[in-house]
PDB file of C-alpha atoms and ligand atoms in Angstrom:
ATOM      1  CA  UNK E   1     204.713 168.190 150.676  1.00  0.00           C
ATOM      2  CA  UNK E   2     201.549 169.144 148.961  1.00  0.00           C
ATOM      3  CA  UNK E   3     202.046 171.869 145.953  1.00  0.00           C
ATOM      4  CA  UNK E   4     201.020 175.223 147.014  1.00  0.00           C
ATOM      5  CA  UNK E   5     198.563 176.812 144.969  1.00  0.00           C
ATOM      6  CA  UNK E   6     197.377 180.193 146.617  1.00  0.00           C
ATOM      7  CA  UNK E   7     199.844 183.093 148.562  1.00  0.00           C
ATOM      8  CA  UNK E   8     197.198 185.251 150.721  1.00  0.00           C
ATOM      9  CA  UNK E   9     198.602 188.668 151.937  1.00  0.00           C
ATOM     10  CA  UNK E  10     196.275 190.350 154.839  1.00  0.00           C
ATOM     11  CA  UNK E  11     196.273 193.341 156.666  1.00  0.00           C
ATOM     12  CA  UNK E  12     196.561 193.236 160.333  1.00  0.00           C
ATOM     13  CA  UNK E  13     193.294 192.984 162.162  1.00  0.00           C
ATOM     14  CA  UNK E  14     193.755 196.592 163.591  1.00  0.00           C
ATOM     15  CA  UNK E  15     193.898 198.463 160.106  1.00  0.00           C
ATOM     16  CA  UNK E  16     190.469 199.952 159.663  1.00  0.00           C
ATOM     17  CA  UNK E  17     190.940 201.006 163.544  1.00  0.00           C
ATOM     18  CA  UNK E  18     193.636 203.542 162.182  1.00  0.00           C
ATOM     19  CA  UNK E  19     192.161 203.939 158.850  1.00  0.00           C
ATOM     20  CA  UNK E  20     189.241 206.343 157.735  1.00  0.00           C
ATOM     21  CA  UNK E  21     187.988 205.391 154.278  1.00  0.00           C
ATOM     22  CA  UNK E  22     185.967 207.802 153.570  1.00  0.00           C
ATOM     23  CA  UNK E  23     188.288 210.792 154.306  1.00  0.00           C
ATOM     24  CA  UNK E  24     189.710 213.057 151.724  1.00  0.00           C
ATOM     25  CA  UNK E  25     193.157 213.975 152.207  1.00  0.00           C
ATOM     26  CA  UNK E  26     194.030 217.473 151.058  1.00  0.00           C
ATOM     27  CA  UNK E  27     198.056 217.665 150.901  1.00  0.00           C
ATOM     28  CA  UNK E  28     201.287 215.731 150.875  1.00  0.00           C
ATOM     29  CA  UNK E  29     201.320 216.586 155.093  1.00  0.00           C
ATOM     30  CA  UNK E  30     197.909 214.556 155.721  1.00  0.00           C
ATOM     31  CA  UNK E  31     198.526 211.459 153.132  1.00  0.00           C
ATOM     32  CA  UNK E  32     202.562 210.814 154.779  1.00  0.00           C
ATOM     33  CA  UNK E  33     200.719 211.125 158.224  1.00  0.00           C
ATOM     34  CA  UNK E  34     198.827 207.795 157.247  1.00  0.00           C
ATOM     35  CA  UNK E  35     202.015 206.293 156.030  1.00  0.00           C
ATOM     36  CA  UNK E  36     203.824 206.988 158.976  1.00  0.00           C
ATOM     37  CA  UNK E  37     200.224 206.457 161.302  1.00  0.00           C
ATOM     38  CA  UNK E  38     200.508 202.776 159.731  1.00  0.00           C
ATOM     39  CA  UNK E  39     204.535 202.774 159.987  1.00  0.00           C
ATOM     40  CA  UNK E  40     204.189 203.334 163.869  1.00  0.00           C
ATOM     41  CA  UNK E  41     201.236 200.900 164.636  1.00  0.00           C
ATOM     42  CA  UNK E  42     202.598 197.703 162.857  1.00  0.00           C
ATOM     43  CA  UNK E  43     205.643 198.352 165.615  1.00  0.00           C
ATOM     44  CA  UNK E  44     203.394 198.852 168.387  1.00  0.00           C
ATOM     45  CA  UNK E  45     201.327 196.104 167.872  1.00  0.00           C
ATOM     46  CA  UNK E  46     203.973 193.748 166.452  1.00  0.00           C
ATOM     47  CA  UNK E  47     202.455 193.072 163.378  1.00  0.00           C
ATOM     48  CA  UNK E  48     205.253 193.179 161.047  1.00  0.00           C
ATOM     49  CA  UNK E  49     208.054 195.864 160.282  1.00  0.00           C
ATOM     50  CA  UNK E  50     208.311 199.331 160.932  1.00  0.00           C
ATOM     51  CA  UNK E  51     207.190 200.211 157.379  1.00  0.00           C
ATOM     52  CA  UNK E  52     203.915 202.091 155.922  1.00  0.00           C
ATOM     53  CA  UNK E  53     201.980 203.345 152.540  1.00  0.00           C
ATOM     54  CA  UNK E  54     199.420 204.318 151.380  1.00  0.00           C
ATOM     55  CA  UNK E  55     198.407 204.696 147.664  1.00  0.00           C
ATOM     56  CA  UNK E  56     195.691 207.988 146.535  1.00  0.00           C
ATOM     57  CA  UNK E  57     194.171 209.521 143.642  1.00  0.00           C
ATOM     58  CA  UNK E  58     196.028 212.441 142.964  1.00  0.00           C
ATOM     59  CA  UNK E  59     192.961 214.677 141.822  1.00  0.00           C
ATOM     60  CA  UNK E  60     190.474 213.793 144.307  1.00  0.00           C
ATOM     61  CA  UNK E  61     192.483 213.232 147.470  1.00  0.00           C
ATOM     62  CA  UNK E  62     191.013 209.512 147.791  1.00  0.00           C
ATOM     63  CA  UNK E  63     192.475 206.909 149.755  1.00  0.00           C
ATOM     64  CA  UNK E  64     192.766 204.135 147.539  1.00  0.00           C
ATOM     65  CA  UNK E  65     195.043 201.174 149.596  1.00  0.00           C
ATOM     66  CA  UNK E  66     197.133 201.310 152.548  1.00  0.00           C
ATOM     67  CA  UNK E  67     200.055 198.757 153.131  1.00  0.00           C
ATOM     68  CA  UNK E  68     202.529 197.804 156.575  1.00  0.00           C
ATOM     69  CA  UNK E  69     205.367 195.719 155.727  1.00  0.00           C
ATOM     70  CA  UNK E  70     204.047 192.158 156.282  1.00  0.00           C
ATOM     71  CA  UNK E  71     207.255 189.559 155.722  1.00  0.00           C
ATOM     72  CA  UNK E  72     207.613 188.354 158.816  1.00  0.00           C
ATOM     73  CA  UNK E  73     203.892 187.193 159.515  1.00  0.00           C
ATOM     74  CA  UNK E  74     203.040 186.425 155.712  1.00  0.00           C
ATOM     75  CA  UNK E  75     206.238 184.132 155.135  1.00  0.00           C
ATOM     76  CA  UNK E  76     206.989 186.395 152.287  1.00  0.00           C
ATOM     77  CA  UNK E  77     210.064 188.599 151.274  1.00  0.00           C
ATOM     78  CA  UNK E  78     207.877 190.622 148.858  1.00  0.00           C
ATOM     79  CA  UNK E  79     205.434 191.587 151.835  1.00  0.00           C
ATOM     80  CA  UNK E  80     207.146 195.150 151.903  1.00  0.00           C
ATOM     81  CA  UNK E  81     204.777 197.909 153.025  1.00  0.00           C
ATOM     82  CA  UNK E  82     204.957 199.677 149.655  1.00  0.00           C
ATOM     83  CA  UNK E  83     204.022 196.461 147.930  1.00  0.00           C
ATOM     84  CA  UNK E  84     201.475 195.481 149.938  1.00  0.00           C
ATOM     85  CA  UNK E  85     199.785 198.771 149.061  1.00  0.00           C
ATOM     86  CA  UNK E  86     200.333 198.287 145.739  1.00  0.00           C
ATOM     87  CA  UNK E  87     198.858 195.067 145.352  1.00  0.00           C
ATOM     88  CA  UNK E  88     196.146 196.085 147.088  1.00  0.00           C
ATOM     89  CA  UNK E  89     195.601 199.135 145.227  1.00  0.00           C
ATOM     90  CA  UNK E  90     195.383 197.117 141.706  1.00  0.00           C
ATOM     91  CA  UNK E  91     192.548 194.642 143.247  1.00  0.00           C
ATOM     92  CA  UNK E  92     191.001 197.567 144.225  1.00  0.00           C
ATOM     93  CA  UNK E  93     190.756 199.080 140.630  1.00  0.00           C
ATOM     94  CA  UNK E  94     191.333 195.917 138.960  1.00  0.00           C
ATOM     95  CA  UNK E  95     193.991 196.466 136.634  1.00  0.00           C
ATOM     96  CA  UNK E  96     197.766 195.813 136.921  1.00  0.00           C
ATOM     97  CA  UNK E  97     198.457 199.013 136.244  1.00  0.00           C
ATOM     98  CA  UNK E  98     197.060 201.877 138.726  1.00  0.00           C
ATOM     99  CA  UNK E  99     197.034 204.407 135.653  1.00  0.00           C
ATOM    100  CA  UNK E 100     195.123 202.286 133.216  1.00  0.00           C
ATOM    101  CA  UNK E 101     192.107 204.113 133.464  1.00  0.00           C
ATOM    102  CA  UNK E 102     193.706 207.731 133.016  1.00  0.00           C
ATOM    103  CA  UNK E 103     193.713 208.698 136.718  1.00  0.00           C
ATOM    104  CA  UNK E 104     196.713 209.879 138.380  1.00  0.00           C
ATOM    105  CA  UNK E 105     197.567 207.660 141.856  1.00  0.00           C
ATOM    106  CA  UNK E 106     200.559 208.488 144.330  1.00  0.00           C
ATOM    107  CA  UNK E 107     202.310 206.327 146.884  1.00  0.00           C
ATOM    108  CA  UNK E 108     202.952 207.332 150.167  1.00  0.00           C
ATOM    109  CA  UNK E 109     205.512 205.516 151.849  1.00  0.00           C
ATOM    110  CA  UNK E 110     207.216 206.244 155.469  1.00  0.00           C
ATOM    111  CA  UNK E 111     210.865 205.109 154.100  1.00  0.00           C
ATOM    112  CA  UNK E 112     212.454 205.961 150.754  1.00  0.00           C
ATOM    113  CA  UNK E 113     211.919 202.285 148.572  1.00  0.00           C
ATOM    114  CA  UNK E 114     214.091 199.405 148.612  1.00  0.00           C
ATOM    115  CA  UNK E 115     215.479 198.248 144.909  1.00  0.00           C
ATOM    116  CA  UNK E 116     212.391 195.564 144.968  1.00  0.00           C
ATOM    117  CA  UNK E 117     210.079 198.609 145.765  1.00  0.00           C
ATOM    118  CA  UNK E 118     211.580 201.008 143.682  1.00  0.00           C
ATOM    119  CA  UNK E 119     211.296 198.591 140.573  1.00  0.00           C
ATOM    120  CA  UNK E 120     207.809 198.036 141.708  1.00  0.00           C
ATOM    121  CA  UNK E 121     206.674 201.822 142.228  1.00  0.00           C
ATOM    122  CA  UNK E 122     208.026 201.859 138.103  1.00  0.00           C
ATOM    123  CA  UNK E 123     205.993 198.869 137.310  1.00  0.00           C
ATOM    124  CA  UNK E 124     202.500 199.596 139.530  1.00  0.00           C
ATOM    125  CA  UNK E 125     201.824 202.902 136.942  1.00  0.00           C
ATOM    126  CA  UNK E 126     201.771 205.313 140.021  1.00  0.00           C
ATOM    127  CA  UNK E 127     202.627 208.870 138.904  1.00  0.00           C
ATOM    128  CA  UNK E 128     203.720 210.290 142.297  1.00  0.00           C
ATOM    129  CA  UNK E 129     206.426 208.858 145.043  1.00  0.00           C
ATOM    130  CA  UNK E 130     206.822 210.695 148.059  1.00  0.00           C
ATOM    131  CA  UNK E 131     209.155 209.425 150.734  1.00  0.00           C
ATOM    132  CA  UNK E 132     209.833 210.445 154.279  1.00  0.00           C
ATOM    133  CA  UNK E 133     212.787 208.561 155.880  1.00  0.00           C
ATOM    134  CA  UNK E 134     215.920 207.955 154.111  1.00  0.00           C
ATOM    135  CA  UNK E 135     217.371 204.552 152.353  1.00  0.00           C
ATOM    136  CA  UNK E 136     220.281 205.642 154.745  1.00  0.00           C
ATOM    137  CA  UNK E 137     218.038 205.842 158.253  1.00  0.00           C
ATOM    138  CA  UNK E 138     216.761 202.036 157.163  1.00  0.00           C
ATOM    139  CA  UNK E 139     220.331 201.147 156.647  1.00  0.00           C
ATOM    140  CA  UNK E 140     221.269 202.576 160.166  1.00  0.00           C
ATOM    141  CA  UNK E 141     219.432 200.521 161.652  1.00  0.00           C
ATOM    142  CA  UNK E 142     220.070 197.208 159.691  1.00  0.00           C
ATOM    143  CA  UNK E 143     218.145 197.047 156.879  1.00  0.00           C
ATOM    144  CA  UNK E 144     219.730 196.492 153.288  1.00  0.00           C
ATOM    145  CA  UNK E 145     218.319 198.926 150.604  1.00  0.00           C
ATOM    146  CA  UNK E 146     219.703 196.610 147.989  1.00  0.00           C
ATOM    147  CA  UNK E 147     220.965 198.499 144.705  1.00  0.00           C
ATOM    148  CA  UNK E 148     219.147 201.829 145.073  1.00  0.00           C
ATOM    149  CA  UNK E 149     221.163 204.514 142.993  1.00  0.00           C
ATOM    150  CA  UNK E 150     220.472 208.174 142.415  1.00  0.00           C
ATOM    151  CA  UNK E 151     220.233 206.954 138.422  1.00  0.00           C
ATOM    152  CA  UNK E 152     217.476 204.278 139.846  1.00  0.00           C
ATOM    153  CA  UNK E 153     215.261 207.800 141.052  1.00  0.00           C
ATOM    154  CA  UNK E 154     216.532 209.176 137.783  1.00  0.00           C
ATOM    155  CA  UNK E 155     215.256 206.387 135.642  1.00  0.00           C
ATOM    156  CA  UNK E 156     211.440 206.838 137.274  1.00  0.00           C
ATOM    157  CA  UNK E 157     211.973 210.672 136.708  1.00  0.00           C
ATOM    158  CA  UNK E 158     212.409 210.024 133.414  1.00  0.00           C
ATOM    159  CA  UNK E 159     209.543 207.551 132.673  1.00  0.00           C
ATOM    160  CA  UNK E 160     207.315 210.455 134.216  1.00  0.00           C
ATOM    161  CA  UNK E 161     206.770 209.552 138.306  1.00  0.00           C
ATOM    162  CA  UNK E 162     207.400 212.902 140.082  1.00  0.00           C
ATOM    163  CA  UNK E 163     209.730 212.015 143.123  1.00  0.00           C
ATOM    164  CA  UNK E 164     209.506 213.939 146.380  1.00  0.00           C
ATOM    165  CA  UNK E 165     212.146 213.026 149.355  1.00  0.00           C
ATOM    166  CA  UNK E 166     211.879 213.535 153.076  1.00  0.00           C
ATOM    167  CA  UNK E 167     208.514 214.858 153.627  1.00  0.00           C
ATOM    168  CA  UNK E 168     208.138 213.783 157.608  1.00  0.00           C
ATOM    169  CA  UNK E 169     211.510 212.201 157.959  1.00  0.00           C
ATOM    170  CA  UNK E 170     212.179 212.987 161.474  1.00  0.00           C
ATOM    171  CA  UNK E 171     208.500 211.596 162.543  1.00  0.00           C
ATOM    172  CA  UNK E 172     209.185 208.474 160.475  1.00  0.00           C
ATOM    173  CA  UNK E 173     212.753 207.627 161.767  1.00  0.00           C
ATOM    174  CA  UNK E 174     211.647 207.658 165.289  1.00  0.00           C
ATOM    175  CA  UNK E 175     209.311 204.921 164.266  1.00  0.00           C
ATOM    176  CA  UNK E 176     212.763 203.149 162.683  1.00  0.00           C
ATOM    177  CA  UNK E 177     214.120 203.876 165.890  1.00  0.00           C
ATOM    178  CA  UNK E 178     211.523 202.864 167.985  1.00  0.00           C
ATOM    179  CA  UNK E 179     211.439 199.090 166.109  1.00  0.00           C
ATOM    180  CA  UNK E 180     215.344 198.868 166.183  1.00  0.00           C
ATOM    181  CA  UNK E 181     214.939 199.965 170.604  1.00  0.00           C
ATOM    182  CA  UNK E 182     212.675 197.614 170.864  1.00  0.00           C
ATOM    183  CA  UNK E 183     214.881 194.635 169.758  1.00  0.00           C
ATOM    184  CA  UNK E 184     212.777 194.408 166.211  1.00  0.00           C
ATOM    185  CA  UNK E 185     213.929 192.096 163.828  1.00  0.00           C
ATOM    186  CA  UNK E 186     216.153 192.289 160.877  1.00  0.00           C
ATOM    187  CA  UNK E 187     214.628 190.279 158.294  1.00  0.00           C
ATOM    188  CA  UNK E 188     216.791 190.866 155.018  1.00  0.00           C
ATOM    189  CA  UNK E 189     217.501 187.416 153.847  1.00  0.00           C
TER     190      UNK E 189
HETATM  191 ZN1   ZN L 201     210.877 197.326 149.736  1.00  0.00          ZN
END
């Protein structure tokens, strides 16, 4: 078996059908609209799990990175839609850290973080979470959170992310519901 020497993460062929670019996005209701826009499509179109972010400046509005949840079709555990985004977000500026260069950048994400994501949200130098469904409507439905604590939010409050819970919830269960009707996988290892 030859060694493997590059991991390549896409987004689905459909993305920049759902996604405008050049749009500004002017509250919290627009940007988790995307997230669960993106959430809802990668069912539909079987491109991965029912799981979607996007990452913008917090100033300007600017859509800087969107992300689906991508295991499944990437081979990769770490393909969650929150770290997809944030992956992408850092080529995009080009910096490991998406508040090297003083600006402000918030995730979006249709379901409140995994431990992986959560850890990963603390590490990517956004300044903003927002969440829509709960840990607990992934876990209805199958998924594992993994170790995801009320002192886990805590610890990101504390290293200054500002943390905002189910904004769209009911719109982004149905899309959890919608995967687990449908006979959608349950990929936790
Ligand atoms: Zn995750």
């Amino acid at each position: 078996m030859a060694a493997v020497k590059n991991i390549t993460i896409t987004l689905p062929e459909w993305i920049n059908e759902v996604v405008d670019w050049q749009k500004t996005y002017h509250n919290d209701q627009e940007k988790m609209a995307l997230a669960v826009e993106l959430s809802k499509q990668n069912v539909l179109r079987g491109t991965g799990g029912p799981f979607g972010s996007a990452i913008f400046a917090c100033d300007s509005g600017k859509l800087i990175s969107v992300g689906v949840n991508r295991v499944m079709p990437m081979h990769n555990s770490a393909a969650h839609g929150e770290m997809v985004a944030i992956m992408f977000a850092e080529q995009q500026v080009q910096s490991f850290s998406l508040h090297a260069d003083g600006v402000k950048r918030e995730l979006f994400t249709s379901c409140e973080p995994c431990a992986m994501c959560l850890g990963g949200t603390l590490w990517s130098g956004v300044k903003r979470l927002v969440c829509a469904a709960t840990a607990d409507d992934a876990r209805a439905i199958g998924f594992d959170e993994g170790p995801v604590e009320a002192s886990s939010y805590q610890y990101l409050t504390d290293a200054g992310i500002e943390v905002v819970r189910l904004v769209q919830r009911d719109e982004a269960n149905a899309v959890l519901q919608l995967y687990a009707n449908g006979g959608g996988e349950i990929y936790n290892g």
